[in-house]
Amino acid sequence: MATTKLGFIIQRPGYKSENQKLALTHAIASQSVEIYLDDDDEVICDVAFTGDGVLNCIKDQKALENYDLSSTESHIKMGLLCDLNILVCKEDLEKFGLSKSDIVIDAEEFGADVEVKVVPFEEINKMMDDVNHLLFF
Amino acid sequence: MGKLTIGCFSSLVGSMTLDWAVKLSGAAIEKGHKVDLWVSGNATMLSIQDQRAFKDYSSLEKPLKELMAKGLNVTACEACAEARGYNKDNTMEGFKRFSMDWYLASTFNADRVLHIGGE
């Protein structure tokens, strides 16, 4: 059994480009990657929002109403439903005057067991050290 | 020799990033490495066949076909392509189309992953 860990680092804000959504959809695709791999091999994806990217996590996004598009918020919730480890940089949130109460934390309505973790950058750095490959969006 | 997985998300026309990714793929293949090139987002534009080659715009069909003949494995994100109207019928011969898990699977045994984000 072998595991490859990928770290998805989302640094750019939403609704200006599709980067953040592509990051999340690619990370969520780890749920079906086994069709290409040998038994027991796996690819695990961690996601971290840093810099301007933390703005993607603001809750109550109205993308459906304004753009007729699914929101980045709903993608984050799908990521939680898939048990992705999703981190948000505490210091970068604070730079925007935001805190844990301003962002999407859970996806209880979808039945997700895990929550978004607001962590110091040090922990995101540790995650980046732990993964095999980093993908910056 | 190693395996390099390159993911590129930048458009063919309007950016020189795909040009660079294809050149890098060629350099790696010339050195004997195996290369998987994944294109997603606007980079799926690379998959369209019969693009007219003007000298003012990037045009990679010819070098790409030469590299595919040398073993370059190129795959486009099927959903990203379909969202842009790039369907199976106008996809370059030899260009594969799969869902995003193909990219993740390619990283599984890659020695290096070079991810080049979009615009």
Coordinates of C-alpha atoms in Angstrom, one line a residue:
Chain A
M1 CA 0.0 0.0 0.0
A2 CA 1.3 3.4 -0.9
T3 CA 0.0 6.9 -0.4
T4 CA 0.8 10.1 -2.3
K5 CA -0.1 13.3 -0.5
L6 CA -0.9 16.4 -2.5
G7 CA -1.2 19.9 -1.0
F8 CA -3.5 22.4 -2.8
I9 CA -2.6 26.0 -1.9
I10 CA -5.3 28.5 -2.8
Q11 CA -3.9 32.0 -2.8
R12 CA -6.3 33.9 -5.1
P13 CA -9.8 35.3 -4.4
G14 CA -12.9 33.8 -5.9
Y15 CA -15.1 35.0 -8.8
K16 CA -12.2 36.7 -10.6
S17 CA -10.9 33.4 -12.1
E18 CA -11.8 29.8 -11.9
N19 CA -8.6 28.8 -10.1
Q20 CA -10.1 28.2 -6.6
K21 CA -13.0 26.1 -8.0
L22 CA -10.6 24.0 -10.1
A23 CA -8.4 23.5 -7.0
L24 CA -11.4 22.2 -5.0
T25 CA -12.8 20.0 -7.8
H26 CA -9.4 18.5 -8.4
A27 CA -8.9 17.8 -4.7
I28 CA -12.4 16.3 -4.5
A29 CA -11.5 14.1 -7.4
S30 CA -9.2 12.2 -5.0
Q31 CA -12.4 10.3 -4.1
S32 CA -12.4 8.4 -7.4
V33 CA -8.7 8.2 -8.1
E34 CA -8.5 4.6 -7.1
I35 CA -9.9 3.5 -10.5
Y36 CA -6.5 4.3 -11.9
L37 CA -4.4 2.8 -9.1
D38 CA -3.6 -0.6 -7.7
D39 CA -5.5 -1.9 -4.7
D40 CA -4.8 -0.1 -1.5
D41 CA -2.8 2.7 -3.2
E42 CA -4.3 6.2 -2.7
V43 CA -3.9 9.9 -3.3
I44 CA -4.8 12.1 -0.4
C45 CA -5.4 15.8 -0.8
D46 CA -5.1 18.6 1.8
V47 CA -6.3 22.1 0.9
A48 CA -5.1 25.3 2.4
F49 CA -6.5 28.8 1.9
T50 CA -3.9 31.5 2.3
G51 CA -3.4 35.2 1.3
D52 CA -6.3 36.6 -0.7
G53 CA -7.4 33.0 -1.0
V54 CA -9.0 33.1 2.4
L55 CA -11.8 35.3 0.9
N56 CA -13.1 32.2 -0.8
C57 CA -14.2 30.9 2.5
I58 CA -16.6 33.8 3.4
K59 CA -20.0 32.3 4.2
D60 CA -23.4 33.0 2.7
Q61 CA -22.1 33.5 -0.8
K62 CA -24.8 34.4 -3.4
A63 CA -23.1 33.0 -6.5
L64 CA -26.3 31.1 -7.6
E65 CA -28.4 34.3 -7.4
N66 CA -25.9 36.6 -9.0
Y67 CA -24.1 34.4 -11.5
D68 CA -26.3 31.3 -11.7
L69 CA -23.2 29.4 -10.6
S70 CA -22.5 27.1 -7.7
S71 CA -20.6 29.0 -5.1
T72 CA -17.1 28.3 -3.9
E73 CA -18.7 27.9 -0.5
S74 CA -20.6 24.9 -1.8
H75 CA -17.4 23.5 -3.2
I76 CA -15.8 23.8 0.2
K77 CA -18.7 22.0 1.8
M78 CA -18.4 19.2 -0.8
G79 CA -14.8 19.0 0.1
L80 CA -15.7 18.5 3.8
L81 CA -18.3 15.9 2.8
C82 CA -15.3 14.1 1.1
D83 CA -13.3 14.4 4.4
L84 CA -10.7 16.6 2.9
N85 CA -8.4 18.3 5.4
I86 CA -9.2 22.0 4.7
L87 CA -7.1 24.7 6.4
V88 CA -7.5 28.4 6.5
C89 CA -4.7 30.7 7.5
K90 CA -5.6 32.6 10.7
E91 CA -3.2 35.5 10.2
D92 CA -4.5 36.1 6.7
L93 CA -8.1 36.0 7.8
E94 CA -7.2 38.6 10.5
K95 CA -5.6 40.9 7.9
F96 CA -9.0 41.2 6.3
G97 CA -10.7 41.8 9.7
L98 CA -12.3 38.4 9.4
S99 CA -12.5 35.6 12.0
K100 CA -13.8 32.0 12.2
S101 CA -17.4 33.3 12.6
D102 CA -17.3 34.9 9.1
I103 CA -16.3 31.8 7.1
V104 CA -17.8 28.4 6.2
I105 CA -16.8 26.0 8.9
D106 CA -19.0 22.9 8.5
A107 CA -21.3 21.2 6.1
E108 CA -23.7 19.6 8.6
E109 CA -26.6 19.9 6.1
F110 CA -24.7 17.5 3.8
G111 CA -23.8 15.2 6.6
A112 CA -20.1 16.0 6.7
D113 CA -18.1 14.8 9.7
V114 CA -15.1 17.1 9.4
E115 CA -14.8 20.9 9.7
V116 CA -12.7 23.6 8.2
K117 CA -9.8 24.4 10.5
V118 CA -8.6 27.9 11.1
V119 CA -4.9 27.5 11.9
P120 CA -1.7 29.6 12.2
F121 CA 0.4 29.7 9.1
E122 CA 2.9 27.6 10.9
E123 CA 0.5 24.7 10.6
I124 CA 0.0 25.2 6.9
N125 CA 3.7 25.3 6.5
K126 CA 3.9 22.0 8.3
M127 CA 1.3 20.5 6.0
M128 CA 3.3 21.8 3.0
D129 CA 6.4 20.0 4.5
D130 CA 4.4 16.8 4.9
V131 CA 3.0 16.4 1.4
N132 CA 4.8 14.9 -1.6
H133 CA 3.8 17.5 -4.1
L134 CA 2.4 21.1 -3.9
L135 CA 0.0 22.6 -6.3
F136 CA -0.5 26.4 -6.1
F137 CA -3.7 27.9 -7.4
Chain B
M1 CA 15.0 8.0 -15.9
G2 CA 12.1 9.7 -14.1
K3 CA 8.5 10.6 -14.6
L4 CA 7.3 14.2 -14.7
T5 CA 3.7 15.2 -14.4
I6 CA 2.9 18.7 -15.6
G7 CA -0.5 20.3 -15.0
C8 CA -1.2 23.4 -17.0
F9 CA -4.3 25.6 -16.6
S10 CA -3.4 28.6 -18.8
S11 CA -4.9 29.3 -22.2
L12 CA -3.1 28.6 -25.5
V13 CA -4.0 32.0 -27.0
G14 CA -3.5 34.9 -24.6
S15 CA -0.7 33.4 -22.6
M16 CA 2.7 31.9 -23.4
T17 CA 2.5 29.5 -20.5
L18 CA 1.4 26.5 -22.5
D19 CA 4.2 27.2 -25.0
W20 CA 6.6 26.9 -22.1
A21 CA 4.9 23.8 -20.7
V22 CA 5.1 22.0 -24.1
K23 CA 8.8 23.1 -24.6
L24 CA 9.6 21.8 -21.1
S25 CA 7.8 18.5 -21.9
G26 CA 9.9 18.2 -25.1
A27 CA 13.1 18.9 -23.2
A28 CA 12.2 16.2 -20.6
I29 CA 11.4 13.7 -23.3
E30 CA 14.6 14.4 -25.1
K31 CA 16.4 13.5 -21.9
G32 CA 14.6 10.2 -21.8
H33 CA 12.0 11.0 -19.1
K34 CA 8.4 10.0 -19.2
V35 CA 6.0 13.0 -19.3
D36 CA 2.3 13.2 -18.5
L37 CA 0.8 16.6 -19.5
W38 CA -2.6 17.4 -18.0
V39 CA -4.5 20.4 -19.3
S40 CA -7.4 21.8 -17.4
G41 CA -9.4 25.0 -17.4
N42 CA -8.6 27.4 -20.3
A43 CA -5.6 25.1 -21.2
T44 CA -8.0 22.6 -22.7
M45 CA -7.9 24.9 -25.7
L46 CA -4.7 23.0 -26.6
S47 CA -6.8 20.0 -27.4
I48 CA -8.7 21.4 -30.4
Q49 CA -7.7 20.1 -33.8
D50 CA -7.1 22.1 -37.0
Q51 CA -6.3 25.4 -35.3
R52 CA -5.0 27.9 -37.9
A53 CA -1.4 28.8 -37.3
F54 CA -0.9 32.5 -37.5
K55 CA 2.5 34.0 -36.6
D56 CA 0.9 36.4 -34.1
Y57 CA -0.7 33.7 -31.9
S58 CA 0.7 30.6 -30.2
S59 CA 0.0 27.5 -32.2
L60 CA 1.2 24.2 -30.7
E61 CA -0.5 21.5 -32.8
K62 CA 2.6 20.7 -34.8
P63 CA 5.1 20.4 -31.9
L64 CA 2.6 18.7 -29.8
K65 CA 2.0 16.0 -32.4
E66 CA 5.7 15.5 -32.8
L67 CA 6.0 15.1 -29.0
M68 CA 3.1 12.7 -28.9
A69 CA 4.8 10.6 -31.5
K70 CA 7.8 10.5 -29.1
G71 CA 5.7 9.3 -26.2
L72 CA 4.2 12.5 -24.6
N73 CA 1.0 11.5 -22.8
V74 CA -1.4 14.4 -23.1
T75 CA -4.8 14.5 -21.5
A76 CA -7.5 17.2 -21.2
C77 CA -10.0 17.6 -18.4
E78 CA -13.2 16.4 -20.1
A79 CA -15.5 18.6 -18.1
C80 CA -13.4 21.8 -18.7
A81 CA -13.3 21.0 -22.4
E82 CA -17.0 20.3 -22.7
A83 CA -17.9 23.5 -20.8
R84 CA -16.0 25.4 -23.5
G85 CA -17.7 23.5 -26.4
Y86 CA -14.5 21.4 -27.1
N87 CA -16.0 18.0 -27.7
K88 CA -14.8 14.7 -28.8
D89 CA -15.3 15.4 -32.5
N90 CA -13.0 18.4 -32.6
T91 CA -10.3 17.0 -30.3
M92 CA -6.9 16.4 -31.8
E93 CA -6.1 12.8 -32.6
G94 CA -4.1 11.2 -29.8
F95 CA -5.3 13.8 -27.2
K96 CA -6.9 11.9 -24.3
R97 CA -9.9 13.2 -22.3
F98 CA -10.5 12.1 -18.8
S99 CA -11.9 13.4 -15.5
M100 CA -9.8 15.2 -12.9
D101 CA -8.9 12.0 -11.1
W102 CA -6.6 11.1 -14.0
Y103 CA -4.3 14.0 -13.0
L104 CA -4.2 12.9 -9.4
A105 CA -3.5 9.4 -10.5
S106 CA -0.6 10.6 -12.6
T107 CA 0.9 12.4 -9.6
F108 CA 0.9 9.1 -7.7
N109 CA 4.1 7.7 -9.1
A110 CA 5.6 10.9 -10.5
D111 CA 9.1 11.9 -9.4
R112 CA 8.2 15.5 -9.9
V113 CA 4.9 17.4 -10.3
L114 CA 4.9 20.8 -11.9
H115 CA 1.6 22.5 -11.5
I116 CA 1.1 25.7 -13.5
G117 CA -2.0 27.5 -12.5
G118 CA -4.3 29.5 -14.8
E119 CA -4.7 33.1 -15.4

